[in-house]
PDB file of C-alpha atoms in Angstrom:
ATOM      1  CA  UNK A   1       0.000   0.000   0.000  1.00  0.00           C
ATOM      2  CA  UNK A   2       1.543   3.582  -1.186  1.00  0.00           C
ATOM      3  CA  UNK A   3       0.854   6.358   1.305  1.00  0.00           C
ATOM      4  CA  UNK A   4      -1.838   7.905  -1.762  1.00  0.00           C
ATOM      5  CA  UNK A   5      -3.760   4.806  -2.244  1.00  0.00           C
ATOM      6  CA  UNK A   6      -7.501   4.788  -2.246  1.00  0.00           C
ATOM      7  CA  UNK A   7      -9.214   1.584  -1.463  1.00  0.00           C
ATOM      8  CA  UNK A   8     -13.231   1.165  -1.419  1.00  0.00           C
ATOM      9  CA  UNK A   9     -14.900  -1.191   0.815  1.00  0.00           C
ATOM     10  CA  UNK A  10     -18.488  -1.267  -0.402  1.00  0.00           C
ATOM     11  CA  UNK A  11     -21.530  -3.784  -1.672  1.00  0.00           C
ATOM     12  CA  UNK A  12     -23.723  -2.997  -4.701  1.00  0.00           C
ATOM     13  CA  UNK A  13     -26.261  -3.344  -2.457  1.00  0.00           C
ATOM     14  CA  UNK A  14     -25.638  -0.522   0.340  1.00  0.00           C
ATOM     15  CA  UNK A  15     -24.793   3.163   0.481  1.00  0.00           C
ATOM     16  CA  UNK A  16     -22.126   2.204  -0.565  1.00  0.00           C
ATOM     17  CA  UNK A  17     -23.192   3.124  -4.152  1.00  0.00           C
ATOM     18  CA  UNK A  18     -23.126   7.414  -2.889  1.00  0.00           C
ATOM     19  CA  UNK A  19     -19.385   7.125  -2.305  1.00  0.00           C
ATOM     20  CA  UNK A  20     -18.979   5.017  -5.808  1.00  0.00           C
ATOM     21  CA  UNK A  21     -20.654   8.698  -7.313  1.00  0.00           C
ATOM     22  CA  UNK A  22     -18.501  10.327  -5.290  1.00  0.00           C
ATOM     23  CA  UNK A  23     -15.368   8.596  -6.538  1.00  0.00           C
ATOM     24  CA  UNK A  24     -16.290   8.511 -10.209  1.00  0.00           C
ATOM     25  CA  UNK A  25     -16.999  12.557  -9.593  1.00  0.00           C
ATOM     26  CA  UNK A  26     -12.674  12.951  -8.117  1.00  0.00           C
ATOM     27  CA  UNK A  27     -11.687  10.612 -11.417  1.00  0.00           C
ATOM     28  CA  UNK A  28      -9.002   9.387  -9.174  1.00  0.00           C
ATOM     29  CA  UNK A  29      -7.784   5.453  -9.493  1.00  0.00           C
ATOM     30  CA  UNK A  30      -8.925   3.336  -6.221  1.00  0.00           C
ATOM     31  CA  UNK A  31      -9.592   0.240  -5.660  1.00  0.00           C
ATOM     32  CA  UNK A  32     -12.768  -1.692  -4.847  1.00  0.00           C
ATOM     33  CA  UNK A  33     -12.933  -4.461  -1.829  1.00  0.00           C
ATOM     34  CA  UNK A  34     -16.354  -6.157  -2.018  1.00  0.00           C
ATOM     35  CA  UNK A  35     -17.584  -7.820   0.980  1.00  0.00           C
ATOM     36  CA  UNK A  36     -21.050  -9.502   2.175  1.00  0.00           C
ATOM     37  CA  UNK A  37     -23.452  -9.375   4.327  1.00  0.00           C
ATOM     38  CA  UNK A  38     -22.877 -11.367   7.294  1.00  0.00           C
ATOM     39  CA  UNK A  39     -19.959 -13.145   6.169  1.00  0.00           C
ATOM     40  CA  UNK A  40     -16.643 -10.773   4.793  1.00  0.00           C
ATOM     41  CA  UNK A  41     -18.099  -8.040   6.254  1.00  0.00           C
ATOM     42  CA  UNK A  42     -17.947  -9.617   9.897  1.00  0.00           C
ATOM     43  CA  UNK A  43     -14.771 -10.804   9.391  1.00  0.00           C
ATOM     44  CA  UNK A  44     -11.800 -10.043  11.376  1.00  0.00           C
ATOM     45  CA  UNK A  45     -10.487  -8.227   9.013  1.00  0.00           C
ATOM     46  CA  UNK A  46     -12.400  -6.040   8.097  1.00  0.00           C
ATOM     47  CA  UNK A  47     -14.259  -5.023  11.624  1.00  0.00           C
ATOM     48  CA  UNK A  48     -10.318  -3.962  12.297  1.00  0.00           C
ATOM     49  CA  UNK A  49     -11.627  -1.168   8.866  1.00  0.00           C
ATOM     50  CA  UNK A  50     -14.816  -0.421  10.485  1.00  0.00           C
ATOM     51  CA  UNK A  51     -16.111  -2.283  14.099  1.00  0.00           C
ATOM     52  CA  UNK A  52     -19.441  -1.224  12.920  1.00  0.00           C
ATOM     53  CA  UNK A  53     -18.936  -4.343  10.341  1.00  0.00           C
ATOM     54  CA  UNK A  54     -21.143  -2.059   7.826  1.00  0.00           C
ATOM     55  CA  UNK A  55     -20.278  -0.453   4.891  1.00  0.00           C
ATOM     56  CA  UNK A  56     -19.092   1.772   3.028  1.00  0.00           C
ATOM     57  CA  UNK A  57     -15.559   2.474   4.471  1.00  0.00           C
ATOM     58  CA  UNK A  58     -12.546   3.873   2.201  1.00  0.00           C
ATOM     59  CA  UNK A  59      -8.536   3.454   3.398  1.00  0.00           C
ATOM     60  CA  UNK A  60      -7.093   6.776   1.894  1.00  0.00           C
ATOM     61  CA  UNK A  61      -3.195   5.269   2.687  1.00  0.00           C
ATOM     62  CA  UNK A  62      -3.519   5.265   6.608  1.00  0.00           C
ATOM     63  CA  UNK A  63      -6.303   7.105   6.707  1.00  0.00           C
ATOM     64  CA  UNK A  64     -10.050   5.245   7.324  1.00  0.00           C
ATOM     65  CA  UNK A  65     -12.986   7.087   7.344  1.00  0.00           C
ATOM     66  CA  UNK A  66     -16.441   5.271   7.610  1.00  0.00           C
ATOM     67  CA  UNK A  67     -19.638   6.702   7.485  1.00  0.00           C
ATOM     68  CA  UNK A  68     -20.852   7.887   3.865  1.00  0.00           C
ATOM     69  CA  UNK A  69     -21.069  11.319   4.348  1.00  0.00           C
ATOM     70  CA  UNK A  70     -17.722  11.889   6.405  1.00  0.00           C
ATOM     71  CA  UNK A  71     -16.182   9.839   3.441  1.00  0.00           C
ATOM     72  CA  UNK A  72     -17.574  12.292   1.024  1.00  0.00           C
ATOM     73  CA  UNK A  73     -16.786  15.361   2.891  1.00  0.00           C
ATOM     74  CA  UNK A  74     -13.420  13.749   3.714  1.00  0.00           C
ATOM     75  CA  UNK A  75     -12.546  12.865   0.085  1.00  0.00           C
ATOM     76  CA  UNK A  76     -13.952  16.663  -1.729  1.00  0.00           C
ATOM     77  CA  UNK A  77     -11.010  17.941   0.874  1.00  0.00           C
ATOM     78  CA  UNK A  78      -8.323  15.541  -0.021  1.00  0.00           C
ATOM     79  CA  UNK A  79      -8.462  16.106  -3.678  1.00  0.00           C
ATOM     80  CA  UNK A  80     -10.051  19.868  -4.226  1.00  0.00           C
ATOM     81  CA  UNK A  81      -8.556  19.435  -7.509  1.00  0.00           C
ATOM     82  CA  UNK A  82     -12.250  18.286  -7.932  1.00  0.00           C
ATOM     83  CA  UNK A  83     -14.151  21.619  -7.047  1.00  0.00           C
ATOM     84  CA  UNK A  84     -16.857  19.690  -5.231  1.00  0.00           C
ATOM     85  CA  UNK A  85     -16.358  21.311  -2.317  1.00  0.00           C
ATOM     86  CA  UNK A  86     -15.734  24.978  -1.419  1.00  0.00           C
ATOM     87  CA  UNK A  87     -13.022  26.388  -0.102  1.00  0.00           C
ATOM     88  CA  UNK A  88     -12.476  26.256   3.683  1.00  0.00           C
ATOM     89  CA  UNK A  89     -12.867  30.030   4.151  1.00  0.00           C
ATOM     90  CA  UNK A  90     -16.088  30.751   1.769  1.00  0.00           C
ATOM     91  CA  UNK A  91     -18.932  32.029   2.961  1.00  0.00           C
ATOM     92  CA  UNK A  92     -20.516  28.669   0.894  1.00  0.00           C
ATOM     93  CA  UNK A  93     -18.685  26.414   3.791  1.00  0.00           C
ATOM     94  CA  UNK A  94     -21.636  27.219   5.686  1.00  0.00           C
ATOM     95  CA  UNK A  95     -24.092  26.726   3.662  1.00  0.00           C
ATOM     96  CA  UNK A  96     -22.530  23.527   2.059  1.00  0.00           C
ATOM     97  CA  UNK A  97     -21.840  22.134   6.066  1.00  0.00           C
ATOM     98  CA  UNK A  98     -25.783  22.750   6.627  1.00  0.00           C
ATOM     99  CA  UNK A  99     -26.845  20.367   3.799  1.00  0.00           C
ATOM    100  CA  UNK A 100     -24.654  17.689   3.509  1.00  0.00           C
ATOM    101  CA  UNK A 101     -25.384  17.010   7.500  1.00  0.00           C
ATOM    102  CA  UNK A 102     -28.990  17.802   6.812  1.00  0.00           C
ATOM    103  CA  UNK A 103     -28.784  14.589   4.520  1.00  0.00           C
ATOM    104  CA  UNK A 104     -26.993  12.693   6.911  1.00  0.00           C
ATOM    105  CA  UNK A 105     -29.556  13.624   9.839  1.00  0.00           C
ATOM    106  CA  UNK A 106     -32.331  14.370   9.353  1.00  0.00           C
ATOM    107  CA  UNK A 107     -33.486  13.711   6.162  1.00  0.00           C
ATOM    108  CA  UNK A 108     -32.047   9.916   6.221  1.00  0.00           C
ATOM    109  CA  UNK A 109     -33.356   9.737  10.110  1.00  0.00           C
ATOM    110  CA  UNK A 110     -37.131  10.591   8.813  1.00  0.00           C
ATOM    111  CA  UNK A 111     -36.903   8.524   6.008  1.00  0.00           C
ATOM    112  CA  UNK A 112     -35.706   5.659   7.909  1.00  0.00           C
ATOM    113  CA  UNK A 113     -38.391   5.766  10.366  1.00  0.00           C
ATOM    114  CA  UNK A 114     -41.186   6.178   7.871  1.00  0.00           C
ATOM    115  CA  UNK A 115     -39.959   2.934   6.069  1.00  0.00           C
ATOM    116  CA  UNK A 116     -40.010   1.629   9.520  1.00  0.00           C
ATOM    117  CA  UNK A 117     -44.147   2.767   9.935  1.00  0.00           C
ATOM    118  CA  UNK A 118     -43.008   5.278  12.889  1.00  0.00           C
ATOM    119  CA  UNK A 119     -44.588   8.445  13.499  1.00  0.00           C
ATOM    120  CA  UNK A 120     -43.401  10.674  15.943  1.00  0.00           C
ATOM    121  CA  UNK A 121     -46.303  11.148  18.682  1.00  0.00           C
ATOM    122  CA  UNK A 122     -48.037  14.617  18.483  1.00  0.00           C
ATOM    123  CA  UNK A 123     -46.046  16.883  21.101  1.00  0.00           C
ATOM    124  CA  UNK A 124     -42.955  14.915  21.076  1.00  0.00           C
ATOM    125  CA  UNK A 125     -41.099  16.233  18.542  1.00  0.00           C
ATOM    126  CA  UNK A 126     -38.725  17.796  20.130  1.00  0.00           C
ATOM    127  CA  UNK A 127     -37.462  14.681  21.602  1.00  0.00           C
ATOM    128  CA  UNK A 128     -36.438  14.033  17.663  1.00  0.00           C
ATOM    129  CA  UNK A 129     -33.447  15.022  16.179  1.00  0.00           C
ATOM    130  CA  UNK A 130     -35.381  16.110  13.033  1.00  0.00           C
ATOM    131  CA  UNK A 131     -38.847  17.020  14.536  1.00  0.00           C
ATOM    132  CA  UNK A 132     -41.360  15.543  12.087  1.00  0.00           C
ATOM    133  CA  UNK A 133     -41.361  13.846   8.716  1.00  0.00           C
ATOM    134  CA  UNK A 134     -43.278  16.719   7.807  1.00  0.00           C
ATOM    135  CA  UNK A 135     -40.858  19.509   8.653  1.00  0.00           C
ATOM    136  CA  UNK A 136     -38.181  17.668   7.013  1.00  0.00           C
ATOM    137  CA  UNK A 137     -39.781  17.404   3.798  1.00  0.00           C
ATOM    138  CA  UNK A 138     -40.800  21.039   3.678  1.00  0.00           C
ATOM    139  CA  UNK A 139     -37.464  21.854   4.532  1.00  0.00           C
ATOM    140  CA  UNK A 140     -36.104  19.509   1.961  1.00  0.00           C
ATOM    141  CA  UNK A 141     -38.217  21.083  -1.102  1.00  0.00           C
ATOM    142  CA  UNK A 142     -37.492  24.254  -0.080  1.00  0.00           C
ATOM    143  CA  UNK A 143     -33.627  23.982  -0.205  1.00  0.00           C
ATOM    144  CA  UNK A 144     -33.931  22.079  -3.703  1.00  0.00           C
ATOM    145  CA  UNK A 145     -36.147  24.978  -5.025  1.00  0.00           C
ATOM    146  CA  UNK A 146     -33.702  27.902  -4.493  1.00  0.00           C
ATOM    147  CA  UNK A 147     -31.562  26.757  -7.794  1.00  0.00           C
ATOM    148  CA  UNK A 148     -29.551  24.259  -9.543  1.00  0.00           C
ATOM    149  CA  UNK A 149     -28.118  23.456  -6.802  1.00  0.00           C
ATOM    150  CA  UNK A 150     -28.203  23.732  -3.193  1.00  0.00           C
ATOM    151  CA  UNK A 151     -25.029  26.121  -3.621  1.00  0.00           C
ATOM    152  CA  UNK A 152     -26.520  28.137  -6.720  1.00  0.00           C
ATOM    153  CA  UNK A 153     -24.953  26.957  -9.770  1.00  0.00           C
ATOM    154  CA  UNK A 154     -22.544  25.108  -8.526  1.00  0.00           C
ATOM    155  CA  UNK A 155     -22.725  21.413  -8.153  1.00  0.00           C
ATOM    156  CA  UNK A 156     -21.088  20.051  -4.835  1.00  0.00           C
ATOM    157  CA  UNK A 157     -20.601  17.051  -2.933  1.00  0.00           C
ATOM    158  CA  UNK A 158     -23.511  18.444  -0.603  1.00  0.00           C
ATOM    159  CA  UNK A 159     -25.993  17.912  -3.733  1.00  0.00           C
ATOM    160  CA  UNK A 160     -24.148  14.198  -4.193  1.00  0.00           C
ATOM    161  CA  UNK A 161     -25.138  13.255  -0.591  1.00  0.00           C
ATOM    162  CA  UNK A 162     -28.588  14.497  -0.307  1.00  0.00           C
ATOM    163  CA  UNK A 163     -30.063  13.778  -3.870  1.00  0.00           C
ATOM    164  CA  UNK A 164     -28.939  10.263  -3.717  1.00  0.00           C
ATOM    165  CA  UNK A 165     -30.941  10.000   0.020  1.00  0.00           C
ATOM    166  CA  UNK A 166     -33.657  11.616  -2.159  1.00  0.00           C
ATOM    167  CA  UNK A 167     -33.096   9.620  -4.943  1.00  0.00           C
ATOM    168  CA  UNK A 168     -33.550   6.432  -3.347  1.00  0.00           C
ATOM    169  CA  UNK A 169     -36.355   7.783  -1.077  1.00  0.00           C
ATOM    170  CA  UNK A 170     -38.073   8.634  -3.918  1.00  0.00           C
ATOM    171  CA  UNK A 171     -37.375   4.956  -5.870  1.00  0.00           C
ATOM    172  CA  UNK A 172     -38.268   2.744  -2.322  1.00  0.00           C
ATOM    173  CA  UNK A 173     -41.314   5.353  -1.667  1.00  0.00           C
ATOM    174  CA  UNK A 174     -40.209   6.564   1.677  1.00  0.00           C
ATOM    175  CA  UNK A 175     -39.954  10.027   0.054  1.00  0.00           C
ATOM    176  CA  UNK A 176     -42.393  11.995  -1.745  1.00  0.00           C
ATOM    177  CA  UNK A 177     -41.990  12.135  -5.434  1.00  0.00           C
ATOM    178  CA  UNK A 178     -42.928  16.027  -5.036  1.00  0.00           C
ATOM    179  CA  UNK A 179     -41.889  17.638  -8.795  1.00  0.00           C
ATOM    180  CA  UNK A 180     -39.298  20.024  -7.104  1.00  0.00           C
ATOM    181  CA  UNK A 181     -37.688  16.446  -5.747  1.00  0.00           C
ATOM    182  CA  UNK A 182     -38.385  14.930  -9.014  1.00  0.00           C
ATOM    183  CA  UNK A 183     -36.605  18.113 -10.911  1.00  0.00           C
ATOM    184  CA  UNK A 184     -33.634  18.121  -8.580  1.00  0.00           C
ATOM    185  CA  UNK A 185     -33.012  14.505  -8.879  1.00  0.00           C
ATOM    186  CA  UNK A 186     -33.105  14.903 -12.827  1.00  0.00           C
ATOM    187  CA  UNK A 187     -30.081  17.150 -13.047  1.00  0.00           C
ATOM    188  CA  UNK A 188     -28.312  15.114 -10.654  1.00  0.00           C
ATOM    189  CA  UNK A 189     -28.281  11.258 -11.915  1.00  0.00           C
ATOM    190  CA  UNK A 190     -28.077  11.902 -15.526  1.00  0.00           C
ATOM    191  CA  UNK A 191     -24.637  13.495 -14.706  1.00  0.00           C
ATOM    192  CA  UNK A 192     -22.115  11.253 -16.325  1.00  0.00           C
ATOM    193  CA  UNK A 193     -19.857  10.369 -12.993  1.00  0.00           C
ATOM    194  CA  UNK A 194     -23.469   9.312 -11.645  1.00  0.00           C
ATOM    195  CA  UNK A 195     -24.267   6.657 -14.964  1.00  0.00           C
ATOM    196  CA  UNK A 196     -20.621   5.428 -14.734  1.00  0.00           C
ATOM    197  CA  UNK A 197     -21.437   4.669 -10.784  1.00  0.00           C
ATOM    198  CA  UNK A 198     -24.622   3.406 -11.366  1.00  0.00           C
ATOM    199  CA  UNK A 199     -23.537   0.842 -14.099  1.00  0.00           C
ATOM    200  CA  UNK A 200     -20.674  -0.417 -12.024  1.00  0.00           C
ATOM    201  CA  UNK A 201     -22.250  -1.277  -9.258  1.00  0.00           C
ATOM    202  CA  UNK A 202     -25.287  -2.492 -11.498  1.00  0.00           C
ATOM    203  CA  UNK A 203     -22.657  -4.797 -13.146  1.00  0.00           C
ATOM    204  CA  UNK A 204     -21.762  -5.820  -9.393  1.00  0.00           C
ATOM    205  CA  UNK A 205     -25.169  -7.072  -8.519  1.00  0.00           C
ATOM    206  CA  UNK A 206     -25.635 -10.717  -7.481  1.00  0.00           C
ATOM    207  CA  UNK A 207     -27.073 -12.517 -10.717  1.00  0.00           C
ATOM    208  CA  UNK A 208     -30.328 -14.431 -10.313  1.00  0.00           C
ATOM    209  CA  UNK A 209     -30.906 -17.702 -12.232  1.00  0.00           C
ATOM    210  CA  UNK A 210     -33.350 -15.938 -14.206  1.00  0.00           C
ATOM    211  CA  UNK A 211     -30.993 -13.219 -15.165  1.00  0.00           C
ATOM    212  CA  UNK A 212     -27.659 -14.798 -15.449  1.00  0.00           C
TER     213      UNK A 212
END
């Protein structure tokens, strides 16, 4: 292992498939570790990468990072030679902070617990991290209405991390398919970094007898 090597421990099947955007957005070699439910991804060896035993994870030469959006956030630092990410001291840090953690709170949090059939009890909300469903989702079309992108114009790894929770929301129906989600969601997966993601971890997939 060189001190700049990039490896990718991920599934087709996980979240794994947000970092695979995210490294087909950098264009920067790396190499991918599969590993399975239950089995590799128990394994000694790789709960010394991440105890959680989940993944994604990424080894950026002795660097690990696990969780998908501190792997994004880490990675649009490591090679700003990308422009996903603005630059430490731009007023858009703020801004582009607020929505990639909004992603990785609150809007997966709701989501999560609606696929689950949990509603947060009138007059408990504040007990929640994120409230209500509802106030998520109007806060959520809101942000996507403004522009582009939640930055303006420019595209950033705040938009990668949050459309793809929207994305799949939207595709496993624990997210409205409101149009402003629908619009959003357009410009972001027919980007070209996106279809190259998409079809290698489509390629990845286990293959059913039916579908060999």
């Amino acid at each position: 292992m060189t001190q700049d090597s990039l490896t990718f421990y991920t599934n087709p099947m996980s979240r794994g498939r947000i970092v695979r955007w995210m490294l087909e957005e950098l264009g920067v070699p790396y190499d991918t570790v599969l590993l399975d439910y239950g089995t590799t991804m128990k394994a000694p060896e790789y709960l010394a990468i991440n105890p959680m035993g989940k993944v994604p994870a990424i080894r950026h030469g002795g660097t690990v990072v696990t969780e998908v959006a501190a792997i994004c956030a880490y990675l649009a630092d490591a090679f700003p030679q990308a422009g996903l990410a603005p630059a430490p001291a731009s007023r858009q840090r703020g801004p582009y902070y607020r929505w990639l953690f909004f992603a990785a709170g609150p809007v997966e949090a709701a989501a999560s617990n609606k696929a689950l059939g949990f509603v947060v009890p009138p007059g408990r909300e504040r007990m929640m991290g994120y409230g209500s469903y509802a106030d998520v989702m109007g806060v959520l079309e809101s942000a996507v209405s403004q522009g582009d992108y939640l930055l303006g114009e420019q595209f950033s790894t705040a938009d990668l991390v949050l459309g793809s929770h929207l994305g799949f929301g939207m595709q496993f129906g624990t997210i409205d398919k409101r149009p402003a989600f629908e619009r959003y969601w357009a410009r972001l997966s027919t980007r070209a970094a996106a279809l190259r993601a998409r079809q290698i971890d489509d390629d990845l997939m286990p293959k059913s007898p039916a579908n060999p």
